[in-house]
CSV table of C-alpha atoms in Angstrom, one decimal:
chain,number,residue,atom,x,y,z
A,51,MET,CA,0.0,0.0,0.0
A,52,LYS,CA,0.9,3.6,0.5
A,53,ASN,CA,4.3,4.6,2.0
A,54,LEU,CA,5.3,8.0,3.2
A,55,ILE,CA,9.0,8.9,3.1
A,56,LEU,CA,9.8,10.8,6.3
A,57,THR,CA,13.0,12.8,6.5
A,58,THR,CA,12.4,14.9,9.7
A,59,ALA,CA,13.5,13.3,12.8
A,60,ALA,CA,11.6,16.0,14.8
A,61,LEU,CA,8.4,14.2,14.0
A,62,ALA,CA,9.4,11.3,16.2
A,63,VAL,CA,10.1,13.6,19.1
A,64,ALA,CA,6.6,15.1,18.7
A,65,GLY,CA,5.1,11.7,19.3
A,66,SER,CA,5.4,12.0,23.1
A,67,MET,CA,1.8,13.2,23.5
A,68,ALA,CA,-1.0,12.1,25.8
A,69,LEU,CA,-2.6,8.8,25.1
A,70,ALA,CA,-5.2,8.9,22.5
A,71,ASP,CA,-7.7,6.7,24.4
A,72,ALA,CA,-7.7,9.3,27.2
A,73,HIS,CA,-9.8,11.5,24.9
A,74,SER,CA,-13.6,11.1,25.1
A,75,VAL,CA,-13.7,10.7,21.4
A,76,VAL,CA,-11.1,8.9,19.3
A,77,ARG,CA,-10.5,10.7,16.0
A,78,LEU,CA,-10.0,8.5,12.9
A,79,GLY,CA,-7.9,10.2,10.1
A,80,THR,CA,-8.3,9.1,6.6
A,81,GLU,CA,-7.6,10.5,3.1
A,82,GLY,CA,-11.1,10.2,1.6
A,83,ALA,CA,-9.8,9.8,-1.9
A,84,TYR,CA,-8.7,6.2,-2.4
A,85,PRO,CA,-11.6,4.0,-3.3
A,86,PRO,CA,-12.5,1.2,-2.4
A,87,TYR,CA,-10.5,1.7,0.8
A,88,ASN,CA,-11.8,5.2,1.6
A,89,PHE,CA,-13.7,8.0,-0.3
A,90,LEU,CA,-16.3,10.6,0.2
A,91,ASN,CA,-19.7,9.7,-0.9
A,92,ASP,CA,-22.4,11.9,-2.5
A,93,ASP,CA,-23.3,13.3,0.9
A,94,GLY,CA,-19.7,14.3,1.6
A,95,GLU,CA,-19.2,11.6,4.2
A,96,VAL,CA,-16.4,9.2,4.5
A,97,ASP,CA,-17.3,5.8,3.0
A,98,GLY,CA,-15.7,2.6,1.8
A,99,PHE,CA,-14.1,-0.5,3.2
A,100,GLU,CA,-12.2,1.4,5.9
A,101,ARG,CA,-15.3,3.4,7.0
A,102,ALA,CA,-17.2,0.1,7.6
A,103,LEU,CA,-14.1,-1.4,9.3
A,104,GLY,CA,-13.3,1.6,11.4
A,105,ASP,CA,-16.9,1.8,12.7
A,106,GLU,CA,-17.0,-1.8,13.7
A,107,LEU,CA,-13.6,-1.7,15.3
A,108,CYS,CA,-14.7,1.2,17.5
A,109,VAL,CA,-17.9,-0.7,18.5
A,110,ARG,CA,-15.9,-3.8,19.5
A,111,ALA,CA,-13.3,-1.7,21.3
A,112,GLU,CA,-16.0,0.2,23.1
A,113,LEU,CA,-14.7,3.5,21.8
A,114,THR,CA,-16.6,6.6,20.6
A,115,CYS,CA,-15.0,7.6,17.3
A,116,GLU,CA,-15.3,10.4,14.7
A,117,TRP,CA,-13.9,10.7,11.3
A,118,VAL,CA,-11.4,13.4,10.0
A,119,THR,CA,-10.1,13.7,6.5
A,120,ASN,CA,-6.5,14.8,5.8
A,121,GLU,CA,-4.4,15.0,2.6
A,122,TRP,CA,-2.1,12.0,2.1
A,123,ASP,CA,1.2,13.9,2.1
A,124,SER,CA,0.7,15.3,5.6
A,125,ILE,CA,-1.2,12.3,7.1
A,126,ILE,CA,1.6,11.1,9.4
A,127,PRO,CA,2.8,14.6,10.5
A,128,ASN,CA,-0.8,15.5,11.5
A,129,LEU,CA,-1.2,12.2,13.4
A,130,VAL,CA,2.0,12.9,15.3
A,131,SER,CA,0.9,16.6,16.0
A,132,GLY,CA,-2.3,15.4,17.6
A,133,ASN,CA,-4.8,16.4,15.0
A,134,TYR,CA,-6.4,12.9,15.1
A,135,ASP,CA,-5.5,9.8,17.0
A,136,VAL,CA,-5.5,7.0,14.4
A,137,ILE,CA,-4.7,6.7,10.7
A,138,ILE,CA,-7.0,4.4,8.7
A,139,ALA,CA,-6.2,5.3,5.1
A,140,GLY,CA,-4.9,2.2,3.2
A,141,MET,CA,-1.6,2.7,4.9
A,142,SER,CA,1.0,-0.2,4.4
A,143,ILE,CA,3.0,-1.3,7.3
A,144,THR,CA,6.6,-0.6,6.5
A,145,ASP,CA,9.9,-0.5,8.5
A,146,GLU,CA,10.5,3.1,7.5
A,147,ARG,CA,7.2,4.3,8.7
A,148,ASP,CA,7.4,2.2,11.9
A,149,GLU,CA,10.4,4.3,13.0
A,150,VAL,CA,8.1,7.3,13.4
A,151,ILE,CA,4.7,5.9,14.3
A,152,ASP,CA,3.2,2.6,15.7
A,153,PHE,CA,1.0,0.1,13.9
A,154,SER,CA,-1.8,-2.1,14.7
A,155,ASP,CA,-1.9,-5.6,13.4
A,156,ASN,CA,-2.6,-5.8,9.7
A,157,TYR,CA,-6.3,-5.8,8.6
A,158,THR,CA,-5.6,-6.6,5.0
A,159,GLN,CA,-3.1,-8.8,3.3
A,160,PRO,CA,-0.4,-7.2,1.0
A,161,ASP,CA,-2.4,-6.1,-2.0
A,162,PRO,CA,-0.8,-6.6,-5.5
A,163,SER,CA,0.1,-3.4,-7.2
A,164,ALA,CA,-0.8,-3.2,-10.9
A,165,TYR,CA,0.2,-1.1,-13.9
A,166,LEU,CA,-2.6,0.8,-15.7
A,167,VAL,CA,-1.7,1.6,-19.4
A,168,THR,CA,-3.3,2.7,-22.6
A,169,SER,CA,-1.3,0.0,-24.5
A,170,GLU,CA,0.0,-3.4,-23.5
A,171,ASP,CA,3.2,-2.6,-25.5
A,172,VAL,CA,4.7,-0.4,-22.8
A,173,ASP,CA,8.3,-1.4,-22.0
A,174,LEU,CA,8.1,-0.9,-18.2
A,175,ALA,CA,11.9,-1.0,-17.8
A,176,ASN,CA,12.3,2.2,-19.8
A,177,ALA,CA,8.9,3.8,-19.2
A,178,VAL,CA,7.7,6.9,-17.5
A,179,ILE,CA,5.6,5.6,-14.7
A,180,ALA,CA,3.3,7.7,-12.6
A,181,ALA,CA,2.6,7.1,-8.9
A,182,GLN,CA,1.2,9.0,-6.0
A,183,THR,CA,3.8,10.9,-4.0
A,184,GLY,CA,5.0,9.2,-0.9
A,185,THR,CA,3.7,5.7,-1.7
A,186,ILE,CA,5.4,2.4,-1.7
A,187,GLN,CA,4.7,2.3,-5.4
A,188,ALA,CA,6.7,5.5,-5.9
A,189,ALA,CA,9.6,4.1,-3.9
A,190,PHE,CA,9.4,0.9,-5.9
A,191,ILE,CA,9.6,2.7,-9.2
A,192,ALA,CA,12.5,4.8,-8.0
A,193,SER,CA,14.4,1.6,-7.3
A,194,THR,CA,14.1,0.4,-10.9
A,195,GLY,CA,15.4,1.8,-14.1
A,196,ALA,CA,12.0,3.4,-15.0
A,197,THR,CA,11.4,7.2,-14.8
A,198,LEU,CA,9.2,8.1,-11.9
A,199,LEU,CA,6.6,10.9,-12.3
A,200,GLU,CA,4.9,11.8,-9.0
A,201,PHE,CA,1.5,13.4,-8.3
A,202,ALA,CA,-0.3,14.5,-5.2
A,203,THR,CA,-3.4,12.5,-5.8
A,204,PRO,CA,-4.2,9.0,-7.3
A,205,ASP,CA,-6.7,10.6,-9.8
A,206,GLU,CA,-3.8,12.7,-11.2
A,207,THR,CA,-1.7,9.6,-11.9
A,208,VAL,CA,-4.5,8.1,-14.0
A,209,ALA,CA,-5.0,11.4,-15.8
A,210,ALA,CA,-1.3,11.5,-16.6
A,211,VAL,CA,-1.5,8.1,-18.4
A,212,LYS,CA,-4.7,9.1,-20.4
A,213,SER,CA,-3.0,12.3,-21.5
A,214,GLY,CA,0.1,10.6,-22.5
A,215,GLU,CA,2.3,12.4,-19.9
A,216,ALA,CA,3.1,9.0,-18.4
A,217,ASP,CA,3.3,5.6,-20.0
A,218,ALA,CA,1.8,3.8,-17.0
A,219,VAL,CA,0.7,4.3,-13.5
A,220,LEU,CA,1.5,1.9,-10.6
A,221,ALA,CA,-1.0,1.7,-7.8
A,222,ASP,CA,-3.0,-0.8,-5.7
A,223,LYS,CA,-4.8,-3.2,-8.0
A,224,ALA,CA,-7.9,-2.7,-5.9
A,225,PHE,CA,-7.9,1.0,-6.8
A,226,LEU,CA,-7.0,0.5,-10.6
A,227,ALA,CA,-9.1,-2.5,-11.5
A,228,PRO,CA,-12.5,-0.7,-11.4
A,229,ILE,CA,-11.0,2.2,-13.5
A,230,ALA,CA,-9.8,-0.4,-16.1
A,231,GLU,CA,-13.3,-2.1,-16.1
A,232,SER,CA,-15.1,1.2,-16.7
A,233,ASP,CA,-12.9,3.1,-19.0
A,234,ALA,CA,-12.2,1.7,-22.4
A,235,GLU,CA,-9.1,4.0,-22.8
A,236,VAL,CA,-7.1,2.1,-20.3
A,237,MET,CA,-6.3,-1.4,-19.3
A,238,LEU,CA,-4.3,-3.4,-16.7
A,239,MET,CA,-1.1,-5.1,-17.7
A,240,GLY,CA,-0.5,-8.7,-16.7
A,241,GLN,CA,2.6,-7.9,-14.6
A,242,GLU,CA,2.0,-7.1,-10.9
A,243,GLU,CA,4.2,-6.2,-8.0
A,244,LEU,CA,3.8,-7.4,-4.5
A,245,ILE,CA,5.0,-4.5,-2.3
A,246,GLY,CA,4.5,-3.9,1.4
A,247,GLY,CA,3.4,-5.9,4.5
A,248,GLY,CA,-0.3,-5.4,4.5
A,249,VAL,CA,-2.4,-2.5,5.8
A,250,GLY,CA,-2.7,-1.5,9.5
A,251,LEU,CA,-3.8,1.4,11.6
A,252,GLY,CA,-1.3,4.1,12.3
A,253,LEU,CA,-1.0,5.3,15.9
A,254,ARG,CA,1.4,7.5,17.9
A,255,GLU,CA,4.1,5.5,19.5
A,256,SER,CA,2.9,6.7,22.9
A,257,ASP,CA,-0.6,5.2,22.4
A,258,GLY,CA,0.1,1.6,23.2
A,259,GLU,CA,-3.1,1.1,25.2
A,260,LEU,CA,-5.2,2.4,22.3
A,261,ARG,CA,-3.3,0.1,19.9
A,262,ASP,CA,-3.9,-3.0,22.1
A,263,LYS,CA,-7.7,-2.1,22.1
A,264,PHE,CA,-7.8,-2.0,18.3
A,265,ASN,CA,-5.6,-5.2,18.0
A,266,ALA,CA,-8.1,-7.0,20.1
A,267,ALA,CA,-10.9,-5.8,17.9
A,268,ILE,CA,-9.1,-6.7,14.7
A,269,ALA,CA,-8.4,-10.2,16.1
A,270,SER,CA,-12.0,-10.7,17.0
A,271,MET,CA,-13.0,-9.8,13.4
A,272,LYS,CA,-10.5,-12.2,11.9
A,273,ALA,CA,-11.7,-14.9,14.3
A,274,ASP,CA,-15.4,-14.7,13.5
A,275,GLY,CA,-14.9,-14.1,9.8
A,276,SER,CA,-16.5,-10.6,9.6
A,277,LEU,CA,-13.2,-9.1,8.5
A,278,ASN,CA,-13.0,-11.6,5.5
A,279,ALA,CA,-16.6,-10.6,4.7
A,280,LEU,CA,-15.7,-7.0,4.4
A,281,ILE,CA,-12.6,-7.8,2.4
A,282,ALA,CA,-14.8,-9.8,0.0
A,283,GLU,CA,-17.5,-7.1,-0.2
A,284,TRP,CA,-15.1,-4.4,-1.0
A,285,GLY,CA,-12.6,-6.3,-3.1
A,286,VAL,CA,-9.5,-5.2,-1.2
A,287,GLY,CA,-7.2,-8.3,-1.7
A,288,GLU,CA,-6.8,-11.9,-0.3
A,289,GLN,CA,-8.8,-13.0,2.7
A,290,PHE,CA,-7.2,-14.2,6.0
């Protein structure tokens, strides 16, 4: 999933804040722009797989929760600064990110990343490939011989392919597959990349008690099959 490259050590220092579960309301931060994981519906409300998951986790953890939206490129700094208490935004668990924040247990398996193109003849090794800034896909492309073209939002990466600015976009297959199915201009290539270690909740490192409450809720959903049912409903990868 997504991966934010953090270069400021000061963010880690800022993490020594009051426990999130000391608040009367636990604030869940999401992007609201990455379907099917999270998006804003016609009423302007957070919707998608993670809305359904987050609401159920809060019930099981006996927490009162509210939803907050935040742009992806500042989603970790604003967690550390205390603007919300939990990140639930299609965020992959990575070693780099784990140096700055803490993670719950994963609630999805690693999701394959796919290439969206306008022609299957694209030579990926020498292509210009678009990705959202600060994602594991962007980091993956940068490690290859391809040329990376970064954009602030996932929709911009798709637009770059359709306009010819980029030869392909690399993103989560769950995000790209519906676009390929509904838009005759683009298609998915057969090649996929398995990047990241699954998706989890992001929390401040000081909020171990809150993390443990969410871990218990995630474990209960895995045990009774309700998490697998949500994964199947929203098409966000392999079941547990």
